[in-house]
Amino acid sequence: MPACCLLGSGHAVPERVLTNADLETLVDTSDAWIVERSGIHQRHIAEPGSALSDLAAQAAHQALAAAQLTASEIDLILVATVTGDFKFPAMACLLQEKLGAHQAAAFDLSAACSGFLYGLHLADSLIRCGGHRHILLVAAEMLSSMVNWQDRNTCVLFGDGAGALVLGPARTSAGLLSSVIHSDGRQHGLLYNPAGSQHPLTAADLASGFATIHMEGREVFRHAVVSMADALQEALDKAGIAQDDLDLLIPHQANRRIIEAIGKRFGLPAERVYINVDRYGNTSAASIPIALDEAWRSGRIQAGQHIGLTTFGAGLTWAAAILRF
Ligand SMILES: CC(C)(COP(=O)(O)OP(=O)(O)OC[C@H]1O[C@@H](n2cnc3c(N)ncnc32)[C@H](O)[C@@H]1OP(=O)(O)O)[C@@H](O)C(=O)NCCC(=O)NCCS
């Protein structure tokens, strides 16, 4: 069976912008520190009480329009998120209602910042085996809802957003050439939110910041550079593509220094490495599809080009993929 190809893409971010200057009024930080250590200048943050599924629906509508398909032609909705509207049901079901995609099955997958590439890997397998024809893959996160806004180590890094792809069977040589996914649960304590069934929340937990993101930043950084580079090399080898033949690398947008370290390892000049972390911060699973959609719509991606994607996230999880457009 044919591999999957990209039929259309879209993305959406909340209107509200939180600048580094705004953060200076919340915690003991500075614009200079944030820019130097992360490359982030601003991030988009959802209004409290807004629904992430609305942002996901905006991105999905754009992707469907670009693919020239209607919602009724989608037979599976996959949503990668760790910040769905509700604990259950899956946000994919809420999105299904908003789109009117009544023919589709719908479920969420949880792989933190790697969720989009995990979803792409899964969608490709489902299309290859003929189980599904048109899959809507959405990666959407509202990490602002679980950030501790008093913790300067984490609150400066994250932003909210959604990216969407419509995938279908490839009819030409364009499509997903390879994908790899990996996990190491032994390292889950480096980046996690402990709120869950093991520890039902108390009022004291809410006040103490227990139910928020906990991160060992320096260790996460170290793992991210090694894992993202290794996964990208593995995906290149699997696709039979040399690193020189990568026309554009779109890495997970967590930190400009991580992105530049990977670009350097692969000998890629700056113009072949996509960066938008300065404008959005780390939007977790949404970061690659937001960047991919920007690059595709702006003409930065052209037919015949090879695009590398690589990511890293809590779990730990990491993944990479090679696409031909
Ligand atoms: C978080 C990160 C930006 C911190 O940069 P760093 O160079 O590693 O900085 P360190 O952790 O060594 O901290 C250096 C100092 O800056 C301080 N600091 C941390 N956040 C700060 C902030 N927002 N403003 C000012 N100072 C800050 C620390 O408290 C520390 O001070 P100390 O030396 O007095 O203890 C970086 O480690 C990182 O990006 N890690 C990966 C995070 C990530 O991508 N997570 C998501 C993965 S999907």
XYZ file of C-alpha atoms in Angstrom, residues 33-325:
293
model
C 18.048 36.426 29.879
C 15.100 34.841 28.064
C 16.380 35.812 24.607
C 19.943 34.709 25.328
C 19.038 31.340 26.936
C 16.027 30.384 24.766
C 15.697 32.701 21.746
C 12.069 33.420 22.705
C 10.760 37.009 22.378
C 7.033 36.400 22.789
C 4.405 33.654 22.952
C 0.651 33.490 22.301
C -1.429 32.644 25.359
C -5.098 31.614 25.376
C -7.627 33.551 27.413
C -8.514 31.658 30.606
C -11.641 29.587 30.032
C -11.233 29.380 26.258
C -11.483 25.957 24.608
C -8.415 24.436 22.978
C -10.762 22.496 20.691
C -11.803 25.850 19.141
C -8.183 26.590 18.238
C -7.832 23.028 16.908
C -10.977 23.522 14.805
C -9.555 26.723 13.253
C -6.381 24.879 12.237
C -8.403 21.890 10.982
C -10.710 24.065 8.833
C -7.639 25.599 7.138
C -6.132 22.159 6.517
C -9.398 20.800 5.058
C -9.731 23.839 2.778
C -6.133 23.456 1.570
C -6.763 19.740 0.914
C -10.055 20.585 -0.862
C -11.878 18.032 1.252
C -14.988 18.323 3.391
C -15.180 17.142 6.991
C -17.446 14.270 5.925
C -14.565 12.828 3.859
C -12.367 12.382 6.973
C -12.516 8.849 8.387
C -10.172 9.291 11.357
C -9.387 12.261 13.621
C -6.196 11.914 15.654
C -5.386 14.638 18.165
C -1.980 14.831 19.840
C -2.344 16.741 23.097
C -1.684 16.616 26.834
C -3.956 19.605 27.530
C -7.332 18.605 26.078
C -10.470 20.558 27.055
C -11.594 17.778 29.444
C -9.949 14.824 31.251
C -12.330 12.775 29.096
C -13.708 12.316 26.525
C -10.890 12.792 24.055
C -10.527 16.253 22.535
C -10.666 14.531 19.142
C -14.374 13.817 19.839
C -15.038 17.478 20.708
C -13.237 18.491 17.516
C -15.286 15.977 15.546
C -18.464 17.683 16.763
C -17.134 21.150 15.892
C -16.174 20.045 12.375
C -19.275 17.918 11.768
C -16.981 15.036 10.754
C -19.578 12.441 11.659
C -18.098 9.610 9.541
C -14.825 9.655 11.458
C -13.522 7.717 14.429
C -11.759 10.038 16.862
C -9.229 9.654 19.638
C -6.313 11.449 21.337
C -2.731 10.345 21.729
C -0.368 11.486 24.471
C 3.337 11.826 23.680
C 3.906 15.407 24.888
C 6.074 17.470 22.498
C 6.613 14.370 20.316
C 2.861 13.871 19.857
C 2.685 15.239 16.324
C 5.421 12.965 14.955
C 4.008 9.996 16.883
C 0.672 10.783 15.215
C 2.263 11.036 11.779
C 3.972 7.660 12.315
C 0.664 6.081 13.334
C -1.368 7.734 10.564
C 1.129 6.528 7.957
C 0.785 2.929 9.170
C -3.019 3.147 9.139
C -3.063 4.565 5.606
C -0.477 2.058 4.338
C -2.483 -0.906 5.611
C -5.639 0.475 4.010
C -7.493 0.871 7.305
C -8.107 4.587 6.761
C -8.095 6.868 3.736
C -8.263 10.482 4.906
C -6.861 11.194 8.352
C -7.019 14.569 10.084
C -4.008 14.840 12.379
C -4.166 17.772 14.791
C -1.572 18.667 17.411
C -2.841 21.253 19.863
C -1.629 22.415 23.259
C -2.574 24.969 25.872
C 0.389 24.524 28.189
C -0.420 27.923 29.706
C -3.155 26.038 31.610
C -0.574 23.913 33.474
C 2.368 26.292 33.795
C 3.322 27.538 37.248
C 3.296 31.288 36.600
C 5.531 31.789 39.641
C 8.283 29.465 38.362
C 10.696 31.433 36.185
C 12.445 28.190 35.125
C 9.419 27.117 33.096
C 6.854 29.906 32.646
C 8.989 31.842 30.156
C 9.316 28.903 27.756
C 5.841 27.803 26.699
C 3.079 29.101 24.414
C -0.281 27.873 23.108
C -1.219 26.852 19.578
C -2.582 24.247 17.168
C -1.420 22.759 13.874
C -3.310 20.423 11.562
C -2.606 18.166 8.605
C -4.907 16.243 6.305
C -3.221 13.023 5.224
C -4.138 10.585 2.481
C -2.582 7.836 0.354
C 0.331 9.059 -1.796
C -0.294 8.926 -5.534
C 3.183 10.110 -6.547
C 6.670 9.811 -5.052
C 5.799 12.712 -2.712
C 4.899 11.754 0.835
C 6.343 10.406 4.055
C 9.615 8.631 3.218
C 10.411 7.471 6.740
C 9.545 7.975 10.381
C 10.996 6.732 13.676
C 9.670 7.003 17.229
C 11.399 6.293 20.567
C 10.740 6.490 24.313
C 12.636 6.108 27.593
C 10.251 5.984 30.550
C 13.161 5.746 33.003
C 13.637 9.501 32.510
C 10.003 10.544 33.035
C 10.915 12.569 36.135
C 12.887 15.118 34.101
C 9.730 16.723 32.741
C 6.267 15.986 34.084
C 3.050 17.158 35.678
C 2.250 14.885 38.639
C -1.488 15.721 38.768
C -3.281 12.467 37.932
C -5.019 9.406 39.293
C -2.143 8.510 41.625
C -2.606 11.786 43.460
C -6.162 13.192 43.367
C -5.828 16.944 43.769
C -6.397 18.728 47.050
C -6.919 22.452 47.594
C -3.382 22.603 49.026
C -1.964 21.147 45.792
C -3.594 23.880 43.747
C -2.120 26.554 45.998
C 1.385 25.017 46.090
C 1.853 24.648 42.347
C 2.024 20.831 42.613
C -0.273 20.334 39.623
C 1.981 22.175 37.178
C 4.971 21.495 34.908
C 8.102 20.320 36.757
C 11.300 20.312 34.717
C 15.044 19.713 35.080
C 15.893 22.186 32.324
C 19.603 21.508 31.935
C 19.175 17.703 31.745
C 16.256 18.023 29.337
C 18.392 20.257 27.127
C 21.199 17.691 27.044
C 18.882 14.801 26.155
C 17.043 16.898 23.554
C 20.131 17.707 21.478
C 21.396 14.107 21.420
C 18.028 12.413 20.858
C 16.739 14.778 18.184
C 19.981 14.502 16.222
C 20.131 10.699 16.561
C 16.499 10.287 15.496
C 17.008 12.560 12.491
C 20.033 10.531 11.384
C 18.040 7.312 11.789
C 15.160 8.713 9.720
C 17.582 9.911 7.007
C 19.202 6.457 6.860
C 15.812 4.736 6.712
C 14.733 7.029 3.846
C 18.065 6.631 2.028
C 18.544 10.413 1.991
C 21.912 12.085 2.605
C 22.007 15.007 5.063
C 23.191 17.285 2.239
C 19.937 16.528 0.416
C 17.808 17.992 3.211
C 16.305 21.176 1.796
C 14.767 22.274 5.080
C 14.940 21.029 8.651
C 11.928 21.800 10.842
C 12.887 20.842 14.399
C 10.635 21.022 17.442
C 10.701 24.661 18.560
C 11.737 24.404 22.216
C 14.865 26.530 22.396
C 16.876 28.327 19.725
C 20.143 26.912 21.120
C 18.845 23.317 20.788
C 17.745 24.009 17.204
C 21.078 25.605 16.259
C 23.064 22.756 17.845
C 21.197 20.223 15.679
C 21.550 22.333 12.527
C 25.301 22.536 13.217
C 25.640 18.778 13.744
C 24.108 18.206 10.286
C 26.159 20.950 8.667
C 23.040 22.870 7.634
C 23.310 26.606 6.928
C 20.887 28.832 8.854
C 18.565 29.286 5.861
C 17.893 25.530 5.800
C 16.757 25.371 9.442
C 13.281 26.709 10.217
C 12.960 28.789 13.392
C 9.843 30.457 14.777
C 10.405 29.815 18.499
C 11.100 33.562 18.820
C 7.421 34.302 18.044
C 5.581 31.346 19.610
C 7.768 29.864 22.356
C 7.460 26.117 22.840
C 3.940 25.082 21.777
C 4.754 21.425 22.532
C 3.141 18.975 20.054
C 1.856 21.896 17.952
C 5.262 23.381 17.218
C 6.236 21.316 14.151
C 2.858 21.480 12.348
C 2.651 25.254 12.980
C 6.125 25.690 11.473
C 5.391 23.265 8.620
C 2.223 25.141 7.710
C 4.010 28.507 7.811
C 6.825 27.191 5.624
C 4.451 25.551 3.122
C 2.092 28.551 2.812
C 4.925 31.063 2.479
C 6.524 29.123 -0.398
C 9.577 28.179 1.636
C 8.762 24.541 0.797
C 8.693 23.680 -2.913
C 7.641 20.542 -4.797
C 10.368 17.896 -4.890
C 12.111 19.128 -1.744
C 13.126 16.907 1.173
C 12.011 18.143 4.586
C 13.369 16.742 7.866
C 11.330 16.861 11.078
C 12.706 15.987 14.499
C 11.345 16.341 18.009
C 11.766 15.580 21.666
C 9.516 15.710 24.707
C 8.390 14.462 28.079
C 8.302 10.723 28.602
C 10.995 10.925 27.528
C 9.890 10.601 23.911
C 11.621 11.541 20.675
C 10.942 11.055 16.979
C 11.872 12.129 13.456
C 10.513 11.924 9.923
C 11.567 12.685 6.351
C 9.028 14.050 3.869
C 9.251 14.568 0.121
C 6.966 17.329 -1.175
